[in-house]
CSV table of C-alpha atoms and ligand atoms in Angstrom, one decimal:
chain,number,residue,atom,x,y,z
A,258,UNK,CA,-1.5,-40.9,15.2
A,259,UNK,CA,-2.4,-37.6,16.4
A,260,UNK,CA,-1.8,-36.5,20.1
A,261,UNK,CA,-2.7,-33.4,21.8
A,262,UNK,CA,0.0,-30.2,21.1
A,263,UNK,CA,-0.8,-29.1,25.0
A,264,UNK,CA,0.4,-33.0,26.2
A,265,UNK,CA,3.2,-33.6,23.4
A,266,UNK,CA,4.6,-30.8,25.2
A,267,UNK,CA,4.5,-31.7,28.7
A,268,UNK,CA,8.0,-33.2,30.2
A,269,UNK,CA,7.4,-36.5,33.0
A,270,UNK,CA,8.5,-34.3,36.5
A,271,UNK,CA,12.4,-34.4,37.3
A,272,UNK,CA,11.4,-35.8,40.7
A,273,UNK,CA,10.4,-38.7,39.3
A,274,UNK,CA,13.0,-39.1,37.5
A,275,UNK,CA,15.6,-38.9,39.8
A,276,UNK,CA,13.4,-40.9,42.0
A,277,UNK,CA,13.2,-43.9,39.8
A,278,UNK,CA,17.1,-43.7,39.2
A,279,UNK,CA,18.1,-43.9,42.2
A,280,UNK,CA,16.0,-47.3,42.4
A,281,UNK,CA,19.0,-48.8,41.3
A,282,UNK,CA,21.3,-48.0,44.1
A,283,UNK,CA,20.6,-50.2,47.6
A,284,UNK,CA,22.4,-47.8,49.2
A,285,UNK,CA,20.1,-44.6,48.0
A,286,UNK,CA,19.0,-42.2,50.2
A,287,UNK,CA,16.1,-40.4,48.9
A,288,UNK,CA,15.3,-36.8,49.8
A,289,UNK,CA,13.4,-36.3,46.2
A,290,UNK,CA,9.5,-37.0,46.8
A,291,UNK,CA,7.3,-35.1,49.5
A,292,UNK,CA,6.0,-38.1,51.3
A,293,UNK,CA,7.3,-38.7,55.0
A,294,UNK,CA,8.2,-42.4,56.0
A,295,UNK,CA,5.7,-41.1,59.3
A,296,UNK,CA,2.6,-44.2,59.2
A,297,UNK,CA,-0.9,-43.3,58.4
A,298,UNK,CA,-2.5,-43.7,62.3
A,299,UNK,CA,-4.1,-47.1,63.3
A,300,UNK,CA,-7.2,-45.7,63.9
A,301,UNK,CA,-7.7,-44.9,60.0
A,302,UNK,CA,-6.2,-48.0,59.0
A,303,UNK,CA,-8.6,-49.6,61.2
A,304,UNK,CA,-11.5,-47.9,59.5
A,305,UNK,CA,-10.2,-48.7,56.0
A,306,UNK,CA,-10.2,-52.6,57.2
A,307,UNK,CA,-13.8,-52.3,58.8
A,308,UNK,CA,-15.0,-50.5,56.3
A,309,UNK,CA,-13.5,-52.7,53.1
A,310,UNK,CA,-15.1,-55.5,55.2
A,311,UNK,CA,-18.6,-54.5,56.4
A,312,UNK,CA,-20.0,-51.3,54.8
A,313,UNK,CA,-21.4,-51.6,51.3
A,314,UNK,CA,-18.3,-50.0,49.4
A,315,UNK,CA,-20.1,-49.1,45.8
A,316,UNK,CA,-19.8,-45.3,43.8
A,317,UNK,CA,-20.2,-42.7,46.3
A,318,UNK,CA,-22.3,-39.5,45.5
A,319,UNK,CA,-20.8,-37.2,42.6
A,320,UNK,CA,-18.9,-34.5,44.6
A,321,UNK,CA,-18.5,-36.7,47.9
A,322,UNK,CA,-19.8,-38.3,50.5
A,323,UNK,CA,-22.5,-36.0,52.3
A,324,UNK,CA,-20.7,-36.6,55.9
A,325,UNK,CA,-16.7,-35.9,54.6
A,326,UNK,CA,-17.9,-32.9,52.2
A,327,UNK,CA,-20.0,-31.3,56.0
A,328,UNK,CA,-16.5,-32.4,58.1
A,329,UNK,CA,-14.6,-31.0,55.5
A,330,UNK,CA,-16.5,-27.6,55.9
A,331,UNK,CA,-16.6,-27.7,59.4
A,332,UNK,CA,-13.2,-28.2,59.9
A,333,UNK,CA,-12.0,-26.0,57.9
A,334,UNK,CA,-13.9,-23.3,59.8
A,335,UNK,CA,-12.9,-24.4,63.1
A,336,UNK,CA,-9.6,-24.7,62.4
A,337,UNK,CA,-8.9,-22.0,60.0
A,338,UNK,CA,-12.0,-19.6,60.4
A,339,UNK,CA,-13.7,-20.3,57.4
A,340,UNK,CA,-17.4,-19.7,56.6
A,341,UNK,CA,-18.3,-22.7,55.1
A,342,UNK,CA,-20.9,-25.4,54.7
A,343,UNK,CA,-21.4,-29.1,52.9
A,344,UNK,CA,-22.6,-26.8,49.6
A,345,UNK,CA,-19.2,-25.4,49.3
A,346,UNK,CA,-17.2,-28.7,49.5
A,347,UNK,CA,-16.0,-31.1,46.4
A,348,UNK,CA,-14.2,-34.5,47.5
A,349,UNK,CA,-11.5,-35.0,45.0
A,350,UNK,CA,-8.8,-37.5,43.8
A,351,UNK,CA,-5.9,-36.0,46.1
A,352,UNK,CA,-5.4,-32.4,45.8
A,353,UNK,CA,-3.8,-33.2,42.4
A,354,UNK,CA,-7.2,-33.8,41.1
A,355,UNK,CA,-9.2,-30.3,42.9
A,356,UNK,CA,-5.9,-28.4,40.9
A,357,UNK,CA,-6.6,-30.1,37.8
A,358,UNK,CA,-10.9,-29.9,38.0
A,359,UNK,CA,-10.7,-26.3,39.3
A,360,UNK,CA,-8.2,-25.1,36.2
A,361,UNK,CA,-10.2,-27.2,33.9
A,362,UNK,CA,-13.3,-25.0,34.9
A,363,UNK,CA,-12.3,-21.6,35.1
A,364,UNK,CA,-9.1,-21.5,32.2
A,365,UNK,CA,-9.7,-20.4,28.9
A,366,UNK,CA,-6.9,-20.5,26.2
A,367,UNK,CA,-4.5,-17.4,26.1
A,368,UNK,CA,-5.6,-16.6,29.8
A,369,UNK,CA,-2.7,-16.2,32.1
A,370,UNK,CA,-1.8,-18.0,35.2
A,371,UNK,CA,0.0,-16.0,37.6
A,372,UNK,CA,2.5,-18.5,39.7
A,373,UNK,CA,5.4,-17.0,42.1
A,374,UNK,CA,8.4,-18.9,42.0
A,375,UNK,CA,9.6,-21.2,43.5
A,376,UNK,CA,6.7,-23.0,42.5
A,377,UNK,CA,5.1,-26.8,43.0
A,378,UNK,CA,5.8,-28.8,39.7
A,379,UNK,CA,1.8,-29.3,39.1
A,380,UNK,CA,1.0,-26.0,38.2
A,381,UNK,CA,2.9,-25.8,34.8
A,382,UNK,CA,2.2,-28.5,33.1
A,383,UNK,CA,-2.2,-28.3,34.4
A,384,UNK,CA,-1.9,-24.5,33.3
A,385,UNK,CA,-0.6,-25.9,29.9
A,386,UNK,CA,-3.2,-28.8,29.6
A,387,UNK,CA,-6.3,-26.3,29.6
A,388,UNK,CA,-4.6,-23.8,26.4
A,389,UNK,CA,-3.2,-21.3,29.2
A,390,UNK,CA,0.1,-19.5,30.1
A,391,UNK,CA,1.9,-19.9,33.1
A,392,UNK,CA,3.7,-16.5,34.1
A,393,UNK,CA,5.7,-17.2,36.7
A,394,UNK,CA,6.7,-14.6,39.0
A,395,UNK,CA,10.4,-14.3,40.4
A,396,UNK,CA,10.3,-13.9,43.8
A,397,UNK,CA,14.0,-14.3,44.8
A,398,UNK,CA,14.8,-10.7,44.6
A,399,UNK,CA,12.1,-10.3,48.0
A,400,UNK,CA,13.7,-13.2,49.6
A,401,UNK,CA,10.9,-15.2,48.3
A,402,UNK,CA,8.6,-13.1,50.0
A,403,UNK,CA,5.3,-12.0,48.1
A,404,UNK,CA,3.9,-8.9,48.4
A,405,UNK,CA,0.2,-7.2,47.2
A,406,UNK,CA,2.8,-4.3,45.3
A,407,UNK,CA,5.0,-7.6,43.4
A,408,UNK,CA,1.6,-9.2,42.8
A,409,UNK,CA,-0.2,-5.6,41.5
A,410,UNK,CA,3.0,-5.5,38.8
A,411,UNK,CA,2.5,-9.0,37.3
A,412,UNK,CA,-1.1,-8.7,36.6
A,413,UNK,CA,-2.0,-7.8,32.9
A,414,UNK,CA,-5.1,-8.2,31.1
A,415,UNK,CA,-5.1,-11.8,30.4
A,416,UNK,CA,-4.7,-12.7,34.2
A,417,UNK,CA,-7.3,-15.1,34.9
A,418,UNK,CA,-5.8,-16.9,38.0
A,419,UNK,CA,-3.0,-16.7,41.0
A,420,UNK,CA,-2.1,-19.8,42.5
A,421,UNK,CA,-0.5,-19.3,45.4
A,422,UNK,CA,1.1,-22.3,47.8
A,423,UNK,CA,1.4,-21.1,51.7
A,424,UNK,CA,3.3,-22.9,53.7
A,425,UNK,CA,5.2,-23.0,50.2
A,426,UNK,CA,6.6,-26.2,48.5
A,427,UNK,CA,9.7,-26.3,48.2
A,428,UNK,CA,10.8,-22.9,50.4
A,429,UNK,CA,8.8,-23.5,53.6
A,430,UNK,CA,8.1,-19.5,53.6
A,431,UNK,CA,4.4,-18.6,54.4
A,432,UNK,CA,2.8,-15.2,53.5
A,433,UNK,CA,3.3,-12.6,55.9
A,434,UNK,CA,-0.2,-11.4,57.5
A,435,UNK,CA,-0.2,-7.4,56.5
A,436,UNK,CA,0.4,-8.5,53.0
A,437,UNK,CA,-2.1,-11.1,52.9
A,438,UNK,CA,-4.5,-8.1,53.6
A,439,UNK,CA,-3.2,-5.8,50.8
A,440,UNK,CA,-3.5,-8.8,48.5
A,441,UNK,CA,-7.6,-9.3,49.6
A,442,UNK,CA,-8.0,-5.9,49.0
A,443,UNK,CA,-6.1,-6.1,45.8
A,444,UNK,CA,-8.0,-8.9,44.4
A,445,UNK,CA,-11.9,-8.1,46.1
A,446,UNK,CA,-13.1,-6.2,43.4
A,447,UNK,CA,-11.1,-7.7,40.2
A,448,UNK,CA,-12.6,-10.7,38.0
A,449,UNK,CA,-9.3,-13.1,38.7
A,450,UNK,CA,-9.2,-16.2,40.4
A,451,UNK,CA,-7.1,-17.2,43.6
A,452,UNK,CA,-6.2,-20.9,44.3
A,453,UNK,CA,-4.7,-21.1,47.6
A,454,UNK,CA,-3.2,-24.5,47.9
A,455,UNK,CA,-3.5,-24.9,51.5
A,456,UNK,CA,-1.7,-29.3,51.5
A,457,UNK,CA,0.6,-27.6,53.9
A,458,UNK,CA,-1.9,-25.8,56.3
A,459,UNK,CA,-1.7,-28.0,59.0
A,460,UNK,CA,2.1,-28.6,58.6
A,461,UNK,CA,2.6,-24.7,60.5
A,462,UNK,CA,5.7,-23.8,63.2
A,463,UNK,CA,5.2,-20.5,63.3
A,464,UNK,CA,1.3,-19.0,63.8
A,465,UNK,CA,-0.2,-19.4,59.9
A,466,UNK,CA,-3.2,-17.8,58.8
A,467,UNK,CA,-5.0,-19.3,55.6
A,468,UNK,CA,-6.8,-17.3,53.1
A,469,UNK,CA,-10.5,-19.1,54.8
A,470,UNK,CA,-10.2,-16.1,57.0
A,471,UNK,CA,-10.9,-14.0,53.9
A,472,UNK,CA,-13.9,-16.2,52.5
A,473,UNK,CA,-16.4,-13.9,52.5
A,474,UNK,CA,-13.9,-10.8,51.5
A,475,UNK,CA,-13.1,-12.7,48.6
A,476,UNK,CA,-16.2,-15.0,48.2
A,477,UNK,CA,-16.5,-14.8,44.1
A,478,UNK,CA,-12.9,-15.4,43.6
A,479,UNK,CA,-11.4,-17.8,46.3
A,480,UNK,CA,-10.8,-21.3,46.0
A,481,UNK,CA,-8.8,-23.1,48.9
A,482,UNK,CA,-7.2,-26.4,48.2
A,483,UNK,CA,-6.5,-29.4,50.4
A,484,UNK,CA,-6.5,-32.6,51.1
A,485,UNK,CA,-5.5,-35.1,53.8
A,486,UNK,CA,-1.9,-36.6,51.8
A,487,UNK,CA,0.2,-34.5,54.1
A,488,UNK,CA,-2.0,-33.7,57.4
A,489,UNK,CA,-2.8,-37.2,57.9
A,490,UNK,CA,0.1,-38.9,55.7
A,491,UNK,CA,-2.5,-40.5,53.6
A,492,UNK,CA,-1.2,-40.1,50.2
A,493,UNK,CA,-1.8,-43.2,48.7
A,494,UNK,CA,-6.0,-43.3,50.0
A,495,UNK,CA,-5.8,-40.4,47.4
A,496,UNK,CA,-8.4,-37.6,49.3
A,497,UNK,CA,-8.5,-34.2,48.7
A,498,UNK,CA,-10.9,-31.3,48.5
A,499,UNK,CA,-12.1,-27.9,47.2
A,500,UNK,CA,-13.7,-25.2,49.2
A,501,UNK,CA,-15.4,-22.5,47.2
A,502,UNK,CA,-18.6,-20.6,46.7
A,503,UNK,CA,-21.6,-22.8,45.6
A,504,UNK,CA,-22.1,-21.5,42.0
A,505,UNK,CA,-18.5,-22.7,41.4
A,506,UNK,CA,-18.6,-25.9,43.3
A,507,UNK,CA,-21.5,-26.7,41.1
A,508,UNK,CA,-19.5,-25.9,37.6
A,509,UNK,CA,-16.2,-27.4,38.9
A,510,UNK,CA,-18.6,-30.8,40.2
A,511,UNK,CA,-19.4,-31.3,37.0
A,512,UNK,CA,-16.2,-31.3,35.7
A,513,UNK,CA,-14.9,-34.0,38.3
A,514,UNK,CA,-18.2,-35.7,37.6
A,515,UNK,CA,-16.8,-37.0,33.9
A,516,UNK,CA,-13.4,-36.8,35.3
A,517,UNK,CA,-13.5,-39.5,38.2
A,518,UNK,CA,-17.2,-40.0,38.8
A,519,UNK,CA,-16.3,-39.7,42.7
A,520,UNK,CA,-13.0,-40.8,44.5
A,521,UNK,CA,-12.4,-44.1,46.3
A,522,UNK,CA,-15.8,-44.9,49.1
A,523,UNK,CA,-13.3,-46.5,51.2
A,524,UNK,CA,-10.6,-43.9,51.3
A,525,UNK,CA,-13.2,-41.1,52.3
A,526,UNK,CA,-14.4,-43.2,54.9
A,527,UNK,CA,-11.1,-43.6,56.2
A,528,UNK,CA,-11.0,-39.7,55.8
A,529,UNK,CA,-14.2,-39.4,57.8
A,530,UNK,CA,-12.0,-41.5,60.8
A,531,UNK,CA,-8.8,-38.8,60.1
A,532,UNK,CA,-11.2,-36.2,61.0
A,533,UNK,CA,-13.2,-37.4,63.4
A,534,UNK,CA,-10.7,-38.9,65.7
A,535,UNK,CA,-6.8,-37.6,64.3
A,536,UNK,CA,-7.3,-34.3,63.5
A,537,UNK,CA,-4.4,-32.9,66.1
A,538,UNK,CA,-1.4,-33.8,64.3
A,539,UNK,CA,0.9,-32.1,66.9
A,540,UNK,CA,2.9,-34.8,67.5
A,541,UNK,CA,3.8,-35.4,63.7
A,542,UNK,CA,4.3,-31.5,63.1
A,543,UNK,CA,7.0,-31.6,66.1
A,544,UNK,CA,8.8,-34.3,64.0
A,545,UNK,CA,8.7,-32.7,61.2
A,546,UNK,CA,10.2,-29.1,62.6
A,547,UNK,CA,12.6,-30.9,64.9
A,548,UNK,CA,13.9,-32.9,61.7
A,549,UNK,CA,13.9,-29.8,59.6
A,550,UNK,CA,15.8,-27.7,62.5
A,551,UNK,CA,18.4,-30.3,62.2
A,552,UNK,CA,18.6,-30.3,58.6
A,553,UNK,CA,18.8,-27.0,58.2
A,554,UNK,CA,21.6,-26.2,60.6
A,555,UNK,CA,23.9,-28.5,59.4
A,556,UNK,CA,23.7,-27.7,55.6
A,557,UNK,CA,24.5,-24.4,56.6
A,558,UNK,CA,27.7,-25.7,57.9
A,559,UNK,CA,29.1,-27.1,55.0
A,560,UNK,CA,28.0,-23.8,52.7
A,561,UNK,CA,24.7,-24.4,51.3
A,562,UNK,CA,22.3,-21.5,52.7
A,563,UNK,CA,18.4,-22.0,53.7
A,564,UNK,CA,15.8,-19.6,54.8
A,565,UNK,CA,14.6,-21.5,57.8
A,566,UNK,CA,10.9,-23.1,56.5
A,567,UNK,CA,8.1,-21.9,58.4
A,568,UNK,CA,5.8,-25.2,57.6
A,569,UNK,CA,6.2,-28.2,55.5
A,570,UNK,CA,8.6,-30.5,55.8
A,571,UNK,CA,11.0,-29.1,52.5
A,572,UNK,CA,14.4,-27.5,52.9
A,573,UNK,CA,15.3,-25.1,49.9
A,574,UNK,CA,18.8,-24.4,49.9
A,575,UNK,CA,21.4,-22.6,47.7
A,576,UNK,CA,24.5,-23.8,46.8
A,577,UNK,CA,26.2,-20.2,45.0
A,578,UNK,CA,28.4,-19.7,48.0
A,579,UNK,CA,30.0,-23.3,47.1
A,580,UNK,CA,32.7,-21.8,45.0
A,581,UNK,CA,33.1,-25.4,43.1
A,582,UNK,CA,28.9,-26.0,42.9
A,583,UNK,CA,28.0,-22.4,41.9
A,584,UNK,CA,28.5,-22.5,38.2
A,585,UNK,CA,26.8,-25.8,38.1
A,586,UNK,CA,23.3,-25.7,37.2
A,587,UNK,CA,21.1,-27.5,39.6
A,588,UNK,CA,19.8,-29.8,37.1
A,589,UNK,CA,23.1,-31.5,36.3
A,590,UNK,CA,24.7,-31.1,39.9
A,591,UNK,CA,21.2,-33.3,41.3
A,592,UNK,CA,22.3,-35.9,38.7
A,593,UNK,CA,26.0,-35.8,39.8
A,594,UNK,CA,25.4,-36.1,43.3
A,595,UNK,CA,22.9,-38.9,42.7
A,596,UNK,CA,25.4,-40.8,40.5
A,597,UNK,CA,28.3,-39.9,43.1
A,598,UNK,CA,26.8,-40.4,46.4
A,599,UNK,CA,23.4,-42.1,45.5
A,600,UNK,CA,21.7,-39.3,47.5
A,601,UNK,CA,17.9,-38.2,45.5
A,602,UNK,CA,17.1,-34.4,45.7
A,603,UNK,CA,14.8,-32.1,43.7
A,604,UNK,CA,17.1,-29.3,41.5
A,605,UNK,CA,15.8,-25.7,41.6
A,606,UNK,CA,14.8,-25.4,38.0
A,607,UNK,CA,11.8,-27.9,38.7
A,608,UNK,CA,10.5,-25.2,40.9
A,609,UNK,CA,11.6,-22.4,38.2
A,610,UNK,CA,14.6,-21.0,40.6
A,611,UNK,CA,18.1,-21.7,39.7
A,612,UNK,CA,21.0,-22.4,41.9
A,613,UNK,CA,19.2,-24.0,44.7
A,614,UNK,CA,18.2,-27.8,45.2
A,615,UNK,CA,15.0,-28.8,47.4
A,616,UNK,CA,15.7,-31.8,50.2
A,617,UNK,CA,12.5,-33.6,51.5
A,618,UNK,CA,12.9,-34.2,54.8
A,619,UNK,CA,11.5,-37.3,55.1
A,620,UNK,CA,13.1,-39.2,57.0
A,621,UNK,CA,14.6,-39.7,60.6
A,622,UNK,CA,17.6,-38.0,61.9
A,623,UNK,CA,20.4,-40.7,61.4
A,624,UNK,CA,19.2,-41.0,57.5
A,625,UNK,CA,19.8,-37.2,57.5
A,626,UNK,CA,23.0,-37.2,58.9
A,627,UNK,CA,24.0,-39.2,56.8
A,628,UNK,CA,22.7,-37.8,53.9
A,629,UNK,CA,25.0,-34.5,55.7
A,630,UNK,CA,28.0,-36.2,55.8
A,631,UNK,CA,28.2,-37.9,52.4
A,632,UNK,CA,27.1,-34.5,51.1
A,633,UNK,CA,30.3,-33.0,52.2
A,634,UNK,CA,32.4,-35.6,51.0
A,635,UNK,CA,30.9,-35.0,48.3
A,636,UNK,CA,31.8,-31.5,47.4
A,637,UNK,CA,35.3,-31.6,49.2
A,638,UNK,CA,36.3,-34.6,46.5
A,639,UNK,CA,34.9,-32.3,43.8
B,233,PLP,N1,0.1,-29.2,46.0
B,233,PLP,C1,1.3,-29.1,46.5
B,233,PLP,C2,1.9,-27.8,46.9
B,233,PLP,C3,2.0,-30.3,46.7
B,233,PLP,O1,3.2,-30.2,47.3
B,233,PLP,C4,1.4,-31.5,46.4
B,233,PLP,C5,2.2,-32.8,46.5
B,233,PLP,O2,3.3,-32.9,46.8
B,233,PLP,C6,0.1,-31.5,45.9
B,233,PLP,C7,-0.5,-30.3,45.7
B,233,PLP,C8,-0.6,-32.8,45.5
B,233,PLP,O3,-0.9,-33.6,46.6
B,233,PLP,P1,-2.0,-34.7,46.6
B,233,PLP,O4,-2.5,-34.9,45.2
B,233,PLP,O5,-1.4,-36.0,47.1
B,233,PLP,O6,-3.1,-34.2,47.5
């Protein structure tokens, strides 16, 4: 039977992949998927269980609740100097959902998508869905560090959209602040589209500024995208959003209208909770920086080489200074080292960047230390 050309196409993610197989190891340590072993707070969890057992949990409005979408505004402005308000807000299925609605809307076929590299896996494979073409853009000649002129270069006709990912998955690296200013300018006048995925806003070490600041500046073009899987740890409530001007919200509502009718009532009412009562998430972000530190430090002692992550909880690290891993390509050495020393990680080619592999830190220190020291068995034995 017939099946859509733009799905045939479309490859199941590595990550998963590697994540299932190493299912079969009791011993596994996994550093593959970007979800922390850190608990979702009582306080939500408590509003889930109240909720589930004394509000009325039936289809909530198309677009949201009302009281998340005006939260959602509210903290984005507080928090990251936005100019929002309830009109500009879509609840969505996860962030994976507001990427997928938000292409949907504004793609054509033959339009290009402008990605820089090294990218998150979900921006392929939607950019393929809707009929257009992912370009990505290689960034590891500028030490993964975009700029407005690298941008200016990679923009043709066709370019419909840049998605850009700051703090980034998998490299940690955010955009620095003078650029982010050339790149408003750059973009104010033109008719292309900016998603800033923003998952990792509130995952920051280093001061962070998110593109909100610029919401008027770039009020026809700007979409931010978010969502409370990594802030708050909630990845299975499946919550995220879309800020944008109100003509788009309206065309992009629709779309997630015959998509998912609305997301879960009792997961945005646990979100309302998240904001209302655990929106400083100091105390996880510490974890997370003091984990990545340590992670970082030693992997650079037994050869690989990071750029130290400025937010997120990934470390990005290259292996071509391992004179017996450089001439393997990162694709097969994650499968060795997963058959070899049951560890999971995420190869650079699922991110479009060769040579380099992606650990999740997401666990405690003793699981990385371990992870360290069977890592450089590992490669002495090769
Ligand atoms: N965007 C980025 C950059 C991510 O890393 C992820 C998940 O890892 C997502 C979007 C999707 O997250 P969710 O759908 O759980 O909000």
């Amino acid at each position: 039977m017939f099946i859509n050309e733009n799905v045939k196409e479309i490859k199941i993610s590595d990550i998963r992949i590697i994540a299932e197989k190493l299912q079969k190891y009791s011993n596994s340590i996994n550093l593959t998927i970007g979800e922390p072993d850190l608990e979702v707070a009582q306080e939500i969890k408590e509003a889930a269980a109240y909720h589930a057992l004394n509000s009325k949990i039936k289809y909530s409005p198309v677009g949201g609740l009302p009281e998340l979408r005006e939260k959602v505004a509210k903290y984005y402005n507080e928090n990251f100097g936005g100019n929002y308000n309830i009109n500009n807000v879509i609840i969505t299925v996860g962030s994976t959902e507001a990427l997928s609605s938000t292409m949907q809307t504004i793609l054509a076929k033959g339009d290009e998508v402008l990605i820089p590299t090294p990218a998150y896996v979900g921006y392929e494979p939607l950019s393929n869905f809707y009929g257009a073409v992912p370009r990505f853009i290689d960034m590891r000649e500028n030490n993964f560090s975009l700029t407005a002129e690298i941008l200016e270069k990679n923009i043709t006709e066709k370019t419909k959209l840049i998605i850009l990912t700051y703090p980034n998955n998998p490299s940690g690296m955010i955009l620095d602040e003078e650029e982010m200013g050339k790149i408003v300018k750059l973009l104010k006048d033109r008719e292309i589209y900016l998603i800033s995925d923003e998952i990792y806003a509130s995952i920051t070490f280093d001061k962070y500024t998110s593109f909100a600041k610029y919401s008027e500046e770039l009020k026809k073009q700007l979409i931010i995208i978010n969502g409370f899987s990594k802030s708050h740890c909630m990845t299975g409530y499946r919550v995220g959003y879309i800020l944008t001007n109100e003509e788009l919200q309206a065309q992009i509502k629709k779309v997630s209208q015959y998509k998912i009718t609305s997301t879960s009532t009792l997961s945005q009412l646990a979100a309302i909770t998240a904001l209302d009562k655990c929106s400083d998430v100091s105390v996880a972000k510490e974890i997370y920086k003091k984990r990545v530190e340590f992670f970082v430090n030693e992997i650079e002692k037994i050869g690989f080489k990071c750029l130290k992550p400025k937010g997120a909880f990934y470390v990005f690290a290259s292996y071509e200074n391992i004179e017996k891993l450089k001439n393997i390509n990162s694709l097969e050495l994650a499968f060795d080292i997963l058959e070899k020393i049951h560890l999971g990680l995420v190869p650079g080619s699922a991110f479009k960047v060769e040579g380099y592999v992606r650990f999740s830190i997401v666990h405690d220190i003793p699981v990385l230390k371990e992870a360290i020291e069977r890592l450089e068995k590992y490669i002495l034995e090769k």
